PDB file of C-alpha atoms in Angstrom:
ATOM      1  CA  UNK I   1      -3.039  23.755  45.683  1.00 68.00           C
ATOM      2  CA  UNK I   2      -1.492  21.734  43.069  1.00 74.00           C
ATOM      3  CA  UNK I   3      -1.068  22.318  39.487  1.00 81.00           C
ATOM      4  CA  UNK I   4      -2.301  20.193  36.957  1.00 84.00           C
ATOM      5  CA  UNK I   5       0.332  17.563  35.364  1.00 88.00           C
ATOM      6  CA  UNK I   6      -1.639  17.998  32.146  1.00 91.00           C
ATOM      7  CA  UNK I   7      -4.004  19.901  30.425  1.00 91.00           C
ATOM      8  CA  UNK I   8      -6.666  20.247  27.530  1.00 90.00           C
ATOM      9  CA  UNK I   9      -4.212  20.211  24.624  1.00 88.00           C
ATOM     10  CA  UNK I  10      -4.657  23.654  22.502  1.00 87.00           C
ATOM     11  CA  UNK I  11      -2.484  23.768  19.998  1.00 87.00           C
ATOM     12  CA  UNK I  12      -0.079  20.948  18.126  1.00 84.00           C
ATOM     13  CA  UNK I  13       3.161  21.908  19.529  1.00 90.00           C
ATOM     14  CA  UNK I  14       0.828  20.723  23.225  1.00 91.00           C
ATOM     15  CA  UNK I  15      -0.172  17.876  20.939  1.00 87.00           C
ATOM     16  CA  UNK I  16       3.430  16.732  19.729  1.00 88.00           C
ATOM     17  CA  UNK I  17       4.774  17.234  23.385  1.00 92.00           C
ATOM     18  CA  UNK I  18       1.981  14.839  24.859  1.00 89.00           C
ATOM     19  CA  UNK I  19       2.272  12.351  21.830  1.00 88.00           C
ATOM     20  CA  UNK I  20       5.816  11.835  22.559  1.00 89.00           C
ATOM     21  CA  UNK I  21       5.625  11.728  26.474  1.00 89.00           C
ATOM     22  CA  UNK I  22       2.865   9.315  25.835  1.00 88.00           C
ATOM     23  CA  UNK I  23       5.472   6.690  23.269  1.00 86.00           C
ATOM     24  CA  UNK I  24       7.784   7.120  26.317  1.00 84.00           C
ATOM     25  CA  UNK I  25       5.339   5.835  28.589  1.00 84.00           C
ATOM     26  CA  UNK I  26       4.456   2.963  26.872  1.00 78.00           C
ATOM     27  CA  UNK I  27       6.533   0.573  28.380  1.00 62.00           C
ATOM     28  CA  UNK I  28       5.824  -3.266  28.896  1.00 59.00           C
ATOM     29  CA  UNK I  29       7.374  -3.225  32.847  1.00 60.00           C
ATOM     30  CA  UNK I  30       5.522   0.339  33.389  1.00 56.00           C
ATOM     31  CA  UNK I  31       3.609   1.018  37.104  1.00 59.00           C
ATOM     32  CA  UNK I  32      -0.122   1.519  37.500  1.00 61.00           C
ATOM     33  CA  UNK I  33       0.533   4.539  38.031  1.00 65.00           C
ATOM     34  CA  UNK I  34       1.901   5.165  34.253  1.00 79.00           C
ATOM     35  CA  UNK I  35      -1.096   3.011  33.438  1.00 83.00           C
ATOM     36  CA  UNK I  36      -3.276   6.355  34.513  1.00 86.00           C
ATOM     37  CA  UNK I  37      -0.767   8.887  33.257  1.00 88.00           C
ATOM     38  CA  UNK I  38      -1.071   6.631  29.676  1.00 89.00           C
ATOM     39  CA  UNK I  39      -4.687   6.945  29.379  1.00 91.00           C
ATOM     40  CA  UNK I  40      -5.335   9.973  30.587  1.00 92.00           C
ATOM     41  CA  UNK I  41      -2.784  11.297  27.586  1.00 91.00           C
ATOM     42  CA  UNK I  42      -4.557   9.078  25.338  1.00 90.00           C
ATOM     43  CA  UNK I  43      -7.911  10.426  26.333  1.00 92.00           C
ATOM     44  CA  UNK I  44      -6.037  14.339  25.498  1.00 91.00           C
ATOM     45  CA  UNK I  45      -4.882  13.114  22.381  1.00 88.00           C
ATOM     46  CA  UNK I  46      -7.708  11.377  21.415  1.00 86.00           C
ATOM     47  CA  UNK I  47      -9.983  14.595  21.980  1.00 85.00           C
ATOM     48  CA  UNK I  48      -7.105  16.841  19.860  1.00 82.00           C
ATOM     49  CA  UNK I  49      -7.608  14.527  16.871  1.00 79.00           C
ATOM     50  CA  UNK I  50     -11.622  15.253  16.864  1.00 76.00           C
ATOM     51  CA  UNK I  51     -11.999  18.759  17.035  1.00 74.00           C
ATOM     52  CA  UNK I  52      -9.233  19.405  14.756  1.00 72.00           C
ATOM     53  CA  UNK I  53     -10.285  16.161  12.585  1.00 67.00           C
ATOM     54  CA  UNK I  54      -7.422  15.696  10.030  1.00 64.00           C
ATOM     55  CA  UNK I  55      -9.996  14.131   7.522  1.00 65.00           C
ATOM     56  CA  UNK I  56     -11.469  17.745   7.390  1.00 67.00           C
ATOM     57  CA  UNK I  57     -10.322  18.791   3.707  1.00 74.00           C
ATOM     58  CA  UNK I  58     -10.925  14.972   2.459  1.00 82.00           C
ATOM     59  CA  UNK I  59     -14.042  15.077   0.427  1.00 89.00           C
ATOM     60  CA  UNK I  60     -16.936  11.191   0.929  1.00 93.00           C
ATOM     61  CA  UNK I  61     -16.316   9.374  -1.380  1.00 94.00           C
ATOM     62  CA  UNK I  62     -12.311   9.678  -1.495  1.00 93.00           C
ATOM     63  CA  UNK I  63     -12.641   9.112   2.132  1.00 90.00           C
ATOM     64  CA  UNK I  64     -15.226   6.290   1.726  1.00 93.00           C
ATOM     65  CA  UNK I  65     -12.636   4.595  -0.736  1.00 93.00           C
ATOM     66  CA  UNK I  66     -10.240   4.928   1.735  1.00 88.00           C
ATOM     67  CA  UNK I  67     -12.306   2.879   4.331  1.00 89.00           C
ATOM     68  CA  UNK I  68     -13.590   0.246   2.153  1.00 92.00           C
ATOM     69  CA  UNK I  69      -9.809   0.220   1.252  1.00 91.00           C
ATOM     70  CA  UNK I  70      -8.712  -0.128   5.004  1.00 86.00           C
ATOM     71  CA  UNK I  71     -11.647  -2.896   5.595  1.00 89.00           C
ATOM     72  CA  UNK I  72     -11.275  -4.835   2.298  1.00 92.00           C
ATOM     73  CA  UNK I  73     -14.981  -4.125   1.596  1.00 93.00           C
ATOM     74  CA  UNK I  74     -15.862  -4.362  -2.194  1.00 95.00           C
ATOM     75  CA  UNK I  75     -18.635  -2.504  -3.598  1.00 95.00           C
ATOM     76  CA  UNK I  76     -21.216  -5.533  -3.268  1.00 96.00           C
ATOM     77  CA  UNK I  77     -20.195  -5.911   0.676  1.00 96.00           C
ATOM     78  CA  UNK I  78     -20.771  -2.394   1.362  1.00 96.00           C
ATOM     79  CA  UNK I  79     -24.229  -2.899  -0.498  1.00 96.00           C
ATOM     80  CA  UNK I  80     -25.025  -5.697   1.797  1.00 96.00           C
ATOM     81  CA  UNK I  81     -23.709  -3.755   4.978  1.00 94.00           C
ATOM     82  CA  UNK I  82     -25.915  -0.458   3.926  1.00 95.00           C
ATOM     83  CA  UNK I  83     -28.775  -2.985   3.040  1.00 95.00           C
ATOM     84  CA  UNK I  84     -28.789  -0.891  -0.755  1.00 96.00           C
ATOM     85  CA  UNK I  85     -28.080  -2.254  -4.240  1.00 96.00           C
ATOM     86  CA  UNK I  86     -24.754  -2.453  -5.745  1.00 96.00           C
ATOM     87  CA  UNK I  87     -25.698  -0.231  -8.264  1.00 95.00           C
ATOM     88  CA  UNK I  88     -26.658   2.947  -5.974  1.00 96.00           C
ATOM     89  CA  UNK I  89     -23.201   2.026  -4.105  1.00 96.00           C
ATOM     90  CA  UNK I  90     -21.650   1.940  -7.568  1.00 95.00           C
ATOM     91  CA  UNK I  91     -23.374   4.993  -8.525  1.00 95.00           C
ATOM     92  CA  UNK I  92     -22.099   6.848  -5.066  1.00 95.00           C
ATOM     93  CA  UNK I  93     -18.383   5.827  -5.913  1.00 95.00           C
ATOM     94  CA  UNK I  94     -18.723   7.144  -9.303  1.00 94.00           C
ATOM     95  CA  UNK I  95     -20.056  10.730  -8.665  1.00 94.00           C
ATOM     96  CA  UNK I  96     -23.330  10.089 -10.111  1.00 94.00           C
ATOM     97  CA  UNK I  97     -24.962  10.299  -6.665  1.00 93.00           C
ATOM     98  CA  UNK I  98     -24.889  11.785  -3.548  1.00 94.00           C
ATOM     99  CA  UNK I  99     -25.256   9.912  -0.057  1.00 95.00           C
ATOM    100  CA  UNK I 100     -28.251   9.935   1.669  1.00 95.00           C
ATOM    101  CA  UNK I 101     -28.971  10.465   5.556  1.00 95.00           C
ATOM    102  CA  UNK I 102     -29.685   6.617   6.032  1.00 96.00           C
ATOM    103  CA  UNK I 103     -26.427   5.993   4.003  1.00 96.00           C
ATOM    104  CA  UNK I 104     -24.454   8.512   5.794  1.00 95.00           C
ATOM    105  CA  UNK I 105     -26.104   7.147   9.300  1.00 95.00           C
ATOM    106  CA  UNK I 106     -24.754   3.810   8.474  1.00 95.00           C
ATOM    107  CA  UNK I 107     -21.414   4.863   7.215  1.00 94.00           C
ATOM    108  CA  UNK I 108     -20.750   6.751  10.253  1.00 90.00           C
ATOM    109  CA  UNK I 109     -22.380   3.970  12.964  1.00 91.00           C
ATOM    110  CA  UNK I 110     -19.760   1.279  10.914  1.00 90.00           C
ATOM    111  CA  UNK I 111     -16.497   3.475  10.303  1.00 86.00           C
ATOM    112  CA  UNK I 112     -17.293   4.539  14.156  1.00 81.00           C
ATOM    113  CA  UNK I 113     -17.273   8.165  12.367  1.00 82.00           C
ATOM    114  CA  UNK I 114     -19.158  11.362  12.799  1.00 81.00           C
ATOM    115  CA  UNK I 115     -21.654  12.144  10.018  1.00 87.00           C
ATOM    116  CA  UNK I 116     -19.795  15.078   9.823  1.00 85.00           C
ATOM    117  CA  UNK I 117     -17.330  13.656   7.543  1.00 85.00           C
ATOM    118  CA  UNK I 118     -19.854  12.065   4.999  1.00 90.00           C
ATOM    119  CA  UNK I 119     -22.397  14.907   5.389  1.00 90.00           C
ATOM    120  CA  UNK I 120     -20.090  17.430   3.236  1.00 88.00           C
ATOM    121  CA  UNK I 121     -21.367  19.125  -0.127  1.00 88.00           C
ATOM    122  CA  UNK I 122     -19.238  17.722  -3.467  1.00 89.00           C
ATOM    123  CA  UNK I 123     -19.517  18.071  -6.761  1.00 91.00           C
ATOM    124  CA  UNK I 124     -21.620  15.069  -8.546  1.00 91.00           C
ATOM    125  CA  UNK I 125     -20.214  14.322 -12.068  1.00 89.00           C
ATOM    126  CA  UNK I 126     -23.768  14.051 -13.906  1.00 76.00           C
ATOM    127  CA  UNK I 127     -23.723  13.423 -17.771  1.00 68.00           C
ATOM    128  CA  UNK I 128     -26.471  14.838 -20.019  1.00 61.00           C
ATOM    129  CA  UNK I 129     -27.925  12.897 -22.381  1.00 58.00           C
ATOM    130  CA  UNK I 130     -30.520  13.379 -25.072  1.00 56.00           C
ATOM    131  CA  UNK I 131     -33.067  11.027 -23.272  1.00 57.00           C
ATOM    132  CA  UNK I 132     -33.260  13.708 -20.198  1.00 54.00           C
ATOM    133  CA  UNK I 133     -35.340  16.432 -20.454  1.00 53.00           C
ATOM    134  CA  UNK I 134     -34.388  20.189 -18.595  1.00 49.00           C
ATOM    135  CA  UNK I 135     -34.119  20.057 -15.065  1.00 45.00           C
ATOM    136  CA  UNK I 136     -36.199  23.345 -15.209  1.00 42.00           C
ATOM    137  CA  UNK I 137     -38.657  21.080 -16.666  1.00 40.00           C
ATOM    138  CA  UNK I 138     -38.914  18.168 -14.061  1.00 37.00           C
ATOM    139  CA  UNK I 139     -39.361  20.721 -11.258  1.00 35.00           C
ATOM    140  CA  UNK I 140     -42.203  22.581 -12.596  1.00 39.00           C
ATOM    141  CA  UNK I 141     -45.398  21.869 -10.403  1.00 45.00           C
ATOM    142  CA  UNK I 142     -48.603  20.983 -12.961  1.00 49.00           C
ATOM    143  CA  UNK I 143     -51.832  22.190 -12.454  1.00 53.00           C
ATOM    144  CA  UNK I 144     -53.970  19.388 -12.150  1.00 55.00           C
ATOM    145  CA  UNK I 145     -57.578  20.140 -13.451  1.00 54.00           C
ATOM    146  CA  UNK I 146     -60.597  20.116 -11.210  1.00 56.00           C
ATOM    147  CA  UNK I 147     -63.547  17.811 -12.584  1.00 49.00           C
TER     148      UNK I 147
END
């Protein structure tokens, strides 16, 4: 029986060890057969990065910034893209408010992301002011009267 040339990466010395066979590798004058070897490392390495996910730690909207960064989006062409108003986007950027499921559906179908790393809990930066009333207040159910 033969053994296995490579294997489900589980750790990151297995990760560094593949990364660097895999820069050897790429070689403009390399065989078909280096071809497979290439992607199936890719494929490994490529798997690695997901479930360990490096953007774990990174909170949305830092990582968000990041992306529009990356893409040159502005605030009013991520509006457009998410089909909301620049305001909400503005708001989201700002702490003031938190994504949405449709937001975060988008986010992740454009970035080519998982939800997973928009769908994380953060702190939103909320300002009181004497126009709002007590939250305890808004919640409260009323009794409506029967005529």
């Amino acid at each position: 029986m033969e053994t296995l040339k490579y294997k489900i990466i589980k750790n990151r010395a297995q990760y560094n060890e593949y990364c660097e066979i895999l820069q050897q590798l790429v070689d403009p004058s390399g065989s078909e057969e280096s071809e497979d070897e290439i992607e199936l490392l890719t494929l490994l390495i490529r798997k690695y990065d997901e479930e360990t996910n490096r953007l774990k730690h990174v909170e949305p909207v830092p990582l968000l910034i990041s992306l529009m960064e990356e893409h040159s989006l502005k605030a009013k062409n991520l509006a457009d893209l998410l089909g909301v108003s620049k305001g909400l986007i503005s708001d989201i950027l700002n702490y003031k408010k938190g994504l949405s499921k449709e937001v975060i559906r988008k986010l992740s179908e454009h970035f080519k992301m998982k939800q997973e790393a928009f769908n994380r809990p953060y702190e939103l930066k909320i300002t009181s002011s004497p126009k709002m009333r007590d939250a305890k207040v808004m919640n409260t159910t009323k009794q409506l009267q029967e005529t």
